[in-house]
Short mmCIF file of C-alpha atoms in Angstrom, two decimals:
data_model
loop_
_atom_site.label_atom_id
_atom_site.label_comp_id
_atom_site.label_asym_id
_atom_site.label_seq_id
_atom_site.Cartn_x
_atom_site.Cartn_y
_atom_site.Cartn_z
CA MET U 1 0.00 0.00 0.00
CA ARG U 2 1.39 3.39 -0.98
CA ILE U 3 0.79 6.29 1.40
CA ALA U 4 -0.08 9.64 -0.19
CA THR U 5 1.60 12.49 1.70
CA GLU U 6 1.68 16.26 1.20
CA ASP U 7 4.71 18.48 1.78
CA ILE U 8 4.64 20.53 4.97
CA THR U 9 7.93 22.39 4.93
CA ALA U 10 11.56 22.23 3.84
CA LEU U 11 14.33 22.66 6.40
CA ASN U 12 17.78 23.96 5.54
CA VAL U 13 20.35 21.58 7.04
CA ASP U 14 23.89 20.36 6.61
CA PRO U 15 23.37 16.77 5.41
CA ALA U 16 26.67 15.72 6.94
CA ARG U 17 25.58 16.79 10.44
CA ALA U 18 21.80 16.45 10.61
CA ARG U 19 20.03 13.46 12.16
CA VAL U 20 16.47 12.16 11.83
CA TYR U 21 14.52 10.41 14.58
CA ALA U 22 11.62 8.46 13.07
CA GLU U 23 9.32 6.73 15.56
CA GLY U 24 8.59 3.12 14.64
CA TRP U 25 5.08 1.73 14.40
CA GLN U 26 5.27 -0.80 17.22
CA SER U 27 7.57 -2.18 19.91
CA TRP U 28 9.91 -4.05 17.57
CA SER U 29 9.95 -1.57 14.68
CA LEU U 30 13.29 0.08 14.00
CA THR U 31 13.63 3.32 15.96
CA ALA U 32 16.86 5.31 16.19
CA PRO U 33 18.30 8.75 15.42
CA LEU U 34 19.98 8.17 12.05
CA PRO U 35 22.32 10.47 10.10
CA LEU U 36 20.47 12.23 7.30
CA ALA U 37 23.27 11.16 4.96
CA GLU U 38 22.64 7.49 5.76
CA THR U 39 20.18 5.52 3.63
CA PRO U 40 17.48 4.30 6.02
CA TYR U 41 16.63 0.60 6.15
CA ARG U 42 13.61 -0.19 4.00
CA VAL U 43 11.45 -3.17 4.88
CA THR U 44 10.81 -5.50 1.94
CA LEU U 45 10.08 -8.90 3.51
CA PRO U 46 6.33 -9.64 3.36
CA ASN U 47 6.13 -10.89 6.95
CA SER U 48 8.00 -7.85 8.25
CA LEU U 49 5.72 -5.50 6.32
CA VAL U 50 2.73 -7.00 8.17
CA ILE U 51 4.36 -7.05 11.59
CA ASP U 52 6.58 -3.96 11.69
CA CYS U 53 4.88 -1.46 9.40
CA HIS U 54 1.75 0.63 9.74
CA TYR U 55 -0.68 -0.13 6.89
CA CYS U 56 1.74 -2.95 5.93
CA SER U 57 3.55 -0.26 3.95
CA ALA U 58 7.17 0.81 3.56
CA PRO U 59 8.37 4.25 2.40
CA ASP U 60 10.15 4.86 -0.87
CA GLU U 61 13.87 4.16 -1.02
CA GLY U 62 15.88 6.80 0.87
CA VAL U 63 12.88 8.20 2.76
CA PHE U 64 12.73 8.33 6.58
CA ARG U 65 9.26 7.48 7.88
CA GLY U 66 7.92 8.15 11.38
CA GLU U 67 4.63 6.82 12.70
CA GLY U 68 3.06 9.86 14.31
CA LEU U 69 6.41 11.38 15.26
CA LEU U 70 9.50 12.52 13.38
CA ALA U 71 12.22 14.90 14.54
CA VAL U 72 15.10 16.57 12.71
CA ASP U 73 18.20 17.57 14.67
CA PRO U 74 20.34 19.90 12.52
CA GLY U 75 23.44 18.87 14.45
CA ASP U 76 24.76 22.42 14.71
CA GLY U 77 23.40 23.27 18.15
CA GLY U 78 20.30 24.86 16.69
CA PRO U 79 16.74 23.96 17.67
CA VAL U 80 15.37 20.51 16.96
CA HIS U 81 12.28 20.38 14.73
CA VAL U 82 9.58 18.00 15.93
CA PHE U 83 6.62 16.95 13.79
CA GLY U 84 4.11 15.03 15.88
CA ALA U 85 0.50 13.91 16.06
CA GLU U 86 -1.87 15.71 18.40
CA THR U 87 -3.67 12.43 19.12
CA ALA U 88 -3.58 8.76 18.13
CA ALA U 89 -7.15 7.88 19.08
CA ALA U 90 -8.39 7.04 15.57
CA ARG U 91 -5.34 6.94 13.31
CA VAL U 92 -1.63 7.67 13.37
CA PRO U 93 -0.30 10.17 10.83
CA VAL U 94 2.55 9.03 8.62
CA VAL U 95 5.37 11.62 8.67
CA GLU U 96 8.23 11.45 6.18
CA ALA U 97 11.56 13.20 5.68
CA ARG U 98 13.08 13.28 2.18
CA PRO U 99 16.67 14.50 1.79
CA ARG U 100 17.01 16.95 -1.09
CA GLY U 101 20.44 18.51 -1.43
CA ARG U 102 21.01 20.83 1.53
CA GLN U 103 17.38 20.58 2.54
CA VAL U 104 15.17 17.95 4.05
CA VAL U 105 11.51 18.03 2.95
CA ILE U 106 8.91 17.05 5.55
CA ALA U 107 5.60 15.57 4.41
CA ALA U 108 2.63 13.87 6.12
CA ASP U 109 -0.62 12.17 5.20
CA ALA U 110 -2.59 14.00 7.93
CA PRO U 111 -2.17 17.13 10.05
CA VAL U 112 0.74 17.15 12.49
CA ARG U 113 2.04 19.85 14.79
CA HIS U 114 5.44 21.41 14.10
CA THR U 115 7.33 22.54 17.20
CA THR U 116 10.94 23.42 17.93
CA ALA U 117 12.99 22.99 21.07
CA GLY U 118 16.55 23.58 22.17
CA GLY U 119 18.70 21.37 24.34
CA GLY U 120 19.26 18.54 21.91
CA LEU U 121 17.23 15.71 20.44
CA GLU U 122 16.41 13.80 23.63
CA THR U 123 15.22 16.97 25.36
CA ALA U 124 13.03 17.91 22.39
CA LEU U 125 11.47 14.44 22.29
CA ALA U 126 10.89 14.51 26.04
CA ARG U 127 9.10 17.86 25.83
CA TRP U 128 6.95 16.59 23.00
CA GLY U 129 6.23 13.42 25.01
CA ASP U 130 5.09 15.43 28.02
CA ALA U 131 2.63 17.34 25.85
CA PHE U 132 1.36 14.25 24.02
CA ALA U 133 0.85 12.31 27.24
CA GLY U 134 -0.98 15.25 28.79
CA GLN U 135 -3.34 15.50 25.83
CA ASN U 136 -3.97 11.76 25.50
CA GLY U 137 -4.74 10.50 28.97
CA GLY U 138 -1.22 9.59 29.99
CA VAL U 139 -0.52 9.36 33.72
CA ARG U 140 2.67 8.95 35.69
CA PRO U 141 3.25 5.19 35.73
CA ARG U 142 3.39 3.15 38.89
CA PRO U 143 6.56 1.23 39.82
CA SER U 144 6.91 -2.12 38.09
CA PRO U 145 7.42 -5.46 39.85
CA THR U 146 10.46 -7.66 39.35
CA VAL U 147 9.80 -10.67 37.14
CA TRP U 148 11.03 -14.11 36.19
CA CYS U 149 9.89 -15.07 32.67
CA SER U 150 10.07 -18.56 31.17
CA TRP U 151 10.57 -17.54 27.52
CA TYR U 152 14.27 -17.06 26.82
CA GLN U 153 15.35 -20.30 28.46
CA TYR U 154 12.55 -22.67 27.48
CA PHE U 155 10.67 -20.87 24.66
CA SER U 156 7.40 -22.60 23.62
CA GLY U 157 8.60 -25.96 25.00
CA VAL U 158 8.24 -24.83 28.62
CA THR U 159 6.74 -27.38 31.02
CA GLN U 160 5.14 -27.21 34.42
CA ARG U 161 8.24 -28.88 35.91
CA ASP U 162 10.46 -26.14 34.42
CA VAL U 163 8.44 -23.46 36.18
CA GLU U 164 8.36 -25.42 39.44
CA GLU U 165 12.14 -25.89 39.39
CA ASN U 166 12.73 -22.16 38.99
CA LEU U 167 10.14 -21.34 41.62
CA ALA U 168 12.13 -23.46 44.06
CA ALA U 169 15.38 -21.85 42.88
CA MET U 170 14.09 -18.37 43.66
CA ASP U 171 13.65 -19.42 47.28
CA ASP U 172 16.89 -21.40 47.44
CA LEU U 173 18.99 -18.61 45.87
CA THR U 174 17.14 -15.78 47.66
CA LEU U 175 16.31 -13.91 44.45
CA PRO U 176 13.97 -10.90 44.79
CA VAL U 177 11.38 -12.00 42.21
CA ASP U 178 7.90 -10.51 42.64
CA VAL U 179 6.19 -12.13 39.62
CA VAL U 180 6.61 -15.58 38.10
CA GLN U 181 5.40 -15.17 34.51
CA ILE U 182 4.64 -18.18 32.31
CA ASP U 183 5.20 -17.35 28.67
CA ASP U 184 4.12 -18.97 25.39
CA GLY U 185 3.77 -22.76 25.55
CA TYR U 186 1.05 -23.41 28.10
CA GLN U 187 -1.79 -23.17 25.53
CA ALA U 188 -2.81 -25.59 22.78
CA ALA U 189 -2.64 -22.83 20.13
CA PRO U 190 -2.87 -19.05 19.93
CA GLY U 191 -6.58 -18.40 20.38
CA ASP U 192 -7.23 -21.58 22.40
CA TRP U 193 -5.92 -20.05 25.60
CA LEU U 194 -7.77 -22.25 28.08
CA VAL U 195 -6.88 -25.53 26.32
CA SER U 196 -3.65 -27.06 27.65
CA SER U 197 -0.66 -27.77 25.45
CA GLY U 198 -0.25 -30.99 27.42
CA ARG U 199 2.89 -29.78 29.20
CA PHE U 200 0.98 -28.34 32.16
CA ASP U 201 -0.97 -30.76 34.31
CA ASP U 202 -2.73 -28.12 36.39
CA LEU U 203 -2.19 -24.50 35.36
CA PRO U 204 -4.61 -23.01 37.93
CA GLY U 205 -2.96 -25.11 40.63
CA LEU U 206 0.48 -23.91 39.53
CA MET U 207 -0.67 -20.31 39.82
CA ARG U 208 -1.87 -21.09 43.32
CA ARG U 209 1.49 -22.60 44.28
CA ILE U 210 3.29 -19.52 42.96
CA ARG U 211 1.20 -17.39 45.28
CA ASP U 212 1.75 -19.82 48.16
CA HIS U 213 5.48 -19.09 47.73
CA GLY U 214 4.73 -15.41 48.39
CA ARG U 215 5.05 -14.38 44.76
CA ARG U 216 2.61 -13.07 42.20
CA ALA U 217 1.38 -15.09 39.22
CA GLY U 218 1.88 -13.74 35.71
CA ILE U 219 0.98 -14.99 32.26
CA TRP U 220 1.72 -14.23 28.61
CA ILE U 221 -1.09 -14.04 26.08
CA ALA U 222 -1.36 -12.86 22.46
CA PRO U 223 -5.01 -11.80 22.71
CA MET U 224 -5.45 -10.30 19.24
CA VAL U 225 -4.12 -13.14 17.07
CA VAL U 226 -5.74 -16.46 16.17
CA ALA U 227 -3.72 -19.35 14.74
CA ARG U 228 -5.14 -21.15 11.74
CA LYS U 229 -4.55 -24.46 13.52
CA SER U 230 -6.66 -23.38 16.50
CA GLU U 231 -10.16 -24.56 17.28
CA LEU U 232 -11.22 -20.92 17.51
CA PHE U 233 -10.23 -20.25 13.90
CA SER U 234 -12.41 -23.10 12.63
CA ALA U 235 -15.33 -22.52 14.97
CA HIS U 236 -15.75 -18.76 14.58
CA PRO U 237 -14.62 -17.36 11.21
CA GLU U 238 -17.06 -14.50 11.80
CA TRP U 239 -14.83 -13.30 14.65
CA LEU U 240 -11.89 -12.57 12.33
CA VAL U 241 -10.88 -9.35 10.59
CA THR U 242 -11.30 -9.92 6.84
CA ASP U 243 -10.10 -8.42 3.59
CA PRO U 244 -12.88 -6.24 2.11
CA GLU U 245 -12.20 -7.53 -1.39
CA SER U 246 -11.53 -11.24 -0.96
CA GLY U 247 -13.47 -11.84 2.23
CA GLU U 248 -10.56 -13.94 3.50
CA PRO U 249 -9.08 -13.41 6.99
CA VAL U 250 -6.47 -10.65 7.09
CA VAL U 251 -3.05 -12.21 7.59
CA ALA U 252 -1.51 -11.10 10.90
CA GLY U 253 1.84 -12.68 10.06
CA ASP U 254 3.58 -16.02 10.21
CA VAL U 255 4.17 -16.01 13.95
CA LEU U 256 3.97 -18.34 16.92
CA GLY U 257 4.49 -21.37 14.72
CA ASP U 258 1.56 -20.74 12.38
CA SER U 259 -0.02 -18.31 9.97
CA CYS U 260 -2.22 -16.17 12.19
CA ALA U 261 -5.32 -14.05 11.66
CA ALA U 262 -6.50 -10.99 13.60
CA LEU U 263 -9.32 -11.24 16.12
CA ASP U 264 -12.12 -8.72 15.58
CA LEU U 265 -12.78 -7.32 19.03
CA THR U 266 -15.61 -5.12 17.73
CA HIS U 267 -17.62 -8.35 17.38
CA PRO U 268 -19.63 -8.96 20.58
CA GLY U 269 -18.95 -12.70 20.51
CA ALA U 270 -15.18 -12.29 20.11
CA ALA U 271 -15.08 -9.57 22.77
CA GLU U 272 -16.98 -11.70 25.27
CA TYR U 273 -14.79 -14.72 24.51
CA LEU U 274 -11.56 -12.83 25.20
CA ALA U 275 -13.01 -11.13 28.28
CA ASP U 276 -14.05 -14.54 29.64
CA VAL U 277 -10.54 -15.94 29.04
CA LEU U 278 -8.97 -13.03 30.92
CA ARG U 279 -11.50 -13.16 33.75
CA THR U 280 -10.83 -16.88 34.11
CA MET U 281 -7.09 -16.25 34.40
CA ARG U 282 -7.74 -13.47 36.88
CA GLY U 283 -9.77 -15.99 38.86
CA TRP U 284 -6.70 -18.26 38.98
CA GLY U 285 -4.92 -15.44 40.81
CA VAL U 286 -3.04 -14.00 37.83
CA ASP U 287 -2.48 -10.26 38.30
CA TYR U 288 0.33 -9.63 35.79
CA PHE U 289 -0.46 -9.88 32.08
CA LYS U 290 2.02 -9.61 29.21
CA ILE U 291 0.00 -9.01 26.04
CA ASP U 292 2.00 -9.75 22.90
CA PHE U 293 1.64 -9.46 19.10
CA VAL U 294 -1.10 -6.89 19.65
CA TYR U 295 -0.18 -4.95 16.51
CA ALA U 296 -2.64 -7.43 14.94
CA GLY U 297 -5.52 -5.61 16.60
CA ALA U 298 -4.68 -2.47 14.60
CA LEU U 299 -4.52 -4.10 11.16
CA GLU U 300 -6.93 -2.57 8.68
CA GLY U 301 -9.81 -4.66 7.33
CA ARG U 302 -13.51 -5.35 7.54
CA ARG U 303 -14.86 -5.67 11.05
CA HIS U 304 -18.24 -6.27 12.64
CA GLU U 305 -18.41 -2.55 13.37
CA ASP U 306 -17.03 0.22 11.19
CA ALA U 307 -13.75 1.24 12.83
CA THR U 308 -10.22 2.08 11.84
CA GLY U 309 -7.50 -0.31 12.89
CA VAL U 310 -6.34 2.08 15.61
CA GLU U 311 -9.87 2.54 16.95
CA ALA U 312 -10.38 -1.21 17.10
CA TYR U 313 -7.01 -1.69 18.80
CA ARG U 314 -7.74 0.85 21.51
CA ARG U 315 -11.15 -0.66 22.03
CA GLY U 316 -9.41 -3.99 22.56
CA LEU U 317 -7.06 -2.49 25.14
CA ARG U 318 -10.01 -1.06 27.05
CA LEU U 319 -11.70 -4.48 27.00
CA ILE U 320 -8.55 -6.11 28.36
CA ARG U 321 -8.17 -3.57 31.15
CA GLU U 322 -11.81 -3.93 32.16
CA ALA U 323 -11.50 -7.74 32.25
CA ILE U 324 -8.30 -7.85 34.34
CA GLY U 325 -9.18 -4.91 36.58
CA PRO U 326 -7.29 -1.74 37.49
CA GLU U 327 -4.99 -3.43 40.02
CA ALA U 328 -3.47 -5.94 37.60
CA TYR U 329 -0.21 -4.99 35.91
CA LEU U 330 -0.39 -4.77 32.11
CA LEU U 331 2.71 -5.01 29.89
CA GLY U 332 2.37 -4.35 26.16
CA CYS U 333 4.65 -6.00 23.60
CA GLY U 334 4.60 -5.93 19.82
CA ALA U 335 2.26 -3.01 20.40
CA PRO U 336 1.60 0.18 18.39
CA ILE U 337 3.43 2.91 20.30
CA LEU U 338 1.38 6.11 20.20
CA PRO U 339 -2.09 4.45 20.31
CA SER U 340 -1.06 2.68 23.54
CA VAL U 341 -0.19 5.79 25.54
CA GLY U 342 -2.19 5.91 28.75
CA MET U 343 -3.48 2.35 28.31
CA VAL U 344 -0.69 0.06 29.57
CA ASP U 345 1.53 0.12 32.66
CA ALA U 346 4.70 -0.91 30.84
CA MET U 347 5.79 -1.28 27.24
CA ARG U 348 8.43 -3.29 25.45
CA VAL U 349 10.38 -0.67 23.53
CA GLY U 350 12.53 -2.85 21.30
CA PRO U 351 12.88 -6.21 19.54
CA ASP U 352 13.36 -9.41 21.51
CA ILE U 353 16.68 -10.02 23.18
CA ALA U 354 18.70 -13.09 22.13
CA ALA U 355 21.76 -15.07 23.18
CA TYR U 356 23.71 -13.46 20.32
CA TRP U 357 24.73 -9.84 19.71
CA ARG U 358 23.70 -9.48 16.05
CA SER U 359 20.84 -11.12 14.21
CA PRO U 360 22.21 -13.81 11.85
CA THR U 361 20.16 -12.30 9.00
CA GLY U 362 21.05 -8.68 9.78
CA HIS U 363 17.35 -7.76 9.90
CA PRO U 364 16.90 -4.77 12.27
CA THR U 365 13.72 -6.00 13.98
CA GLU U 366 14.66 -9.62 14.58
CA PRO U 367 15.78 -10.78 18.04
CA SER U 368 19.30 -9.72 18.97
CA GLN U 369 21.07 -7.73 21.63
CA ALA U 370 22.15 -5.10 19.12
CA ASN U 371 18.58 -4.47 17.92
CA ALA U 372 17.16 -4.45 21.43
CA THR U 373 19.87 -2.06 22.64
CA ARG U 374 19.36 0.35 19.71
CA ASN U 375 15.65 0.79 20.38
CA THR U 376 16.00 0.83 24.16
CA VAL U 377 18.43 3.75 24.01
CA ALA U 378 16.45 5.62 21.34
CA ARG U 379 13.16 5.37 23.25
CA ALA U 380 14.57 6.17 26.69
CA TRP U 381 12.63 9.47 26.65
CA GLN U 382 9.32 7.55 26.73
CA HIS U 383 10.05 6.06 30.16
CA GLY U 384 8.19 7.80 32.96
CA ARG U 385 6.05 9.75 30.47
CA PHE U 386 4.11 7.13 28.57
CA TRP U 387 4.78 4.08 30.80
CA ILE U 388 7.57 2.05 32.37
CA ASN U 389 9.97 1.06 29.58
CA ASP U 390 10.71 -2.65 29.21
CA PRO U 391 14.07 -3.21 27.47
CA ASP U 392 13.44 -6.99 27.68
CA CYS U 393 14.71 -9.67 30.01
CA LEU U 394 18.11 -10.21 31.49
CA MET U 395 19.88 -13.20 29.90
CA LEU U 396 23.03 -13.69 31.93
CA ARG U 397 23.89 -17.39 31.67
CA PRO U 398 27.49 -18.13 30.61
CA GLU U 399 26.74 -18.98 26.96
CA VAL U 400 25.16 -15.57 26.21
CA GLU U 401 27.35 -13.34 24.02
CA ARG U 402 28.34 -9.99 25.49
CA ARG U 403 26.15 -10.57 28.53
CA GLU U 404 28.02 -7.87 30.43
CA ASP U 405 27.03 -5.29 27.81
CA TRP U 406 23.37 -6.26 28.01
CA ALA U 407 23.45 -6.12 31.81
CA ARG U 408 24.83 -2.57 31.60
CA THR U 409 22.08 -1.55 29.15
CA VAL U 410 19.36 -2.88 31.44
CA GLU U 411 21.00 -1.24 34.45
CA ARG U 412 21.13 2.14 32.67
CA TYR U 413 17.88 2.11 30.72
CA GLY U 414 15.71 -0.63 32.18
CA GLY U 415 12.52 0.23 33.96
CA LEU U 416 10.88 -3.16 34.12
CA ARG U 417 13.47 -5.67 35.36
CA ALA U 418 12.99 -9.35 34.49
CA SER U 419 15.18 -12.46 34.44
CA SER U 420 14.75 -15.22 31.85
CA ASP U 421 17.44 -17.77 32.67
CA ARG U 422 17.24 -21.21 34.21
CA LEU U 423 18.26 -19.93 37.61
CA TYR U 424 20.27 -22.98 38.66
CA GLY U 425 22.25 -22.60 35.40
CA LEU U 426 23.69 -19.20 36.32
CA ASP U 427 27.35 -18.95 37.28
CA ALA U 428 28.52 -16.78 40.18
CA TRP U 429 28.67 -13.56 38.11
CA GLY U 430 25.30 -14.20 36.46
CA LEU U 431 23.60 -14.96 39.75
CA GLU U 432 25.03 -11.96 41.58
CA THR U 433 24.25 -9.59 38.71
CA THR U 434 20.70 -10.93 38.42
CA ARG U 435 20.19 -10.50 42.15
CA ARG U 436 21.58 -6.95 42.02
CA LEU U 437 19.53 -5.82 39.02
CA LEU U 438 16.19 -7.29 40.06
CA THR U 439 14.90 -4.08 41.58
CA PRO U 440 11.46 -2.47 41.12
CA GLY U 441 11.28 -0.18 38.11
CA ASP U 442 11.60 3.49 39.02
CA PRO U 443 8.79 5.49 37.32
CA ALA U 444 10.85 8.70 37.21
CA PRO U 445 11.73 9.85 33.64
CA LEU U 446 15.20 8.94 32.40
CA VAL U 447 15.45 12.07 30.25
#
């Protein structure tokens, strides 16, 4: 899909010194201040276009694109120009910067506000963030709990025994873990959240045992995607977002081991189904929810009710909050950035971490320490204004590349602190560093 934009202004800059900050669409989307003279990465892979890009669309070659926010730092000490949305309640404006000689031309597909600020790029973004949060229901976030997450050690093969072993290790090793969060792998398929994968004998009972150990129970869920292999996909095709032309389910990406569709939460049946799932989990004692792959809720398509993708997404977030209650902690991941402001407690701000520094493919949104670090540093200004930033979990076991570097990044920029190692597999340095860094996230802004 090609986005039609109109020119707003042209800025006189030195191309060798100027930088452009272009806000990515969702948690994993590439976000960084890049030199104007550098050719920006352009998404071409079909799956990445669906997952990482608003409207499943990439800009033209050589064009910087921001989703609701783009800033130009001239690099000469002069004021930073910020072009940002007033709101993201119904749609997110596309803002583009096109280098043209000693100018950069700014264009957008909807009205945006142009402001300037001194003090450098981070200060300008922070000032804009204060204003945007104030206009869009943002509140000062509450401190985040410390977490142990099953994902980066066991991935989707996690078992009940794995969780029980680490629960015992937390006591044995005196680790300050508030929340034990079970990630992907407990469910039969995305969409069939209350059907066991077969690796958990008694999930409600496990949640009870976690609480009996004096810790809180947490769970991962991808509430806005439905796997084609799931019972839900076959039983309720009317609950899926569809293509207006073909009538087929809109593809939400090849993720979680299957080709997934998007759940239409404007449909009363789908909304009640998801609310019942979440209320059931809340009844198990779960009070920490990590919602993942939720960009799917903002995909455009035909729904039961006439709504833009962003409107439907925000409606879904309100449904989730109502179902889990105001006291439960809500972490967004794979989530559209600006439409989520004021609606989650914490937000993943970068791609997944990994045991290696660089992605083997070089793709900028795939799991790797380099990709996670880039986004975490670039989005530091969002912490304490929009939510608690989540850089992603600590991985400090001996086989992790450059684990010391990742520990320093989490220590400097991390708000939400989580561990995702098999705890008995940590060496002395890994254990001591995990113990030291598992502290409640400070809600004070970093910038």
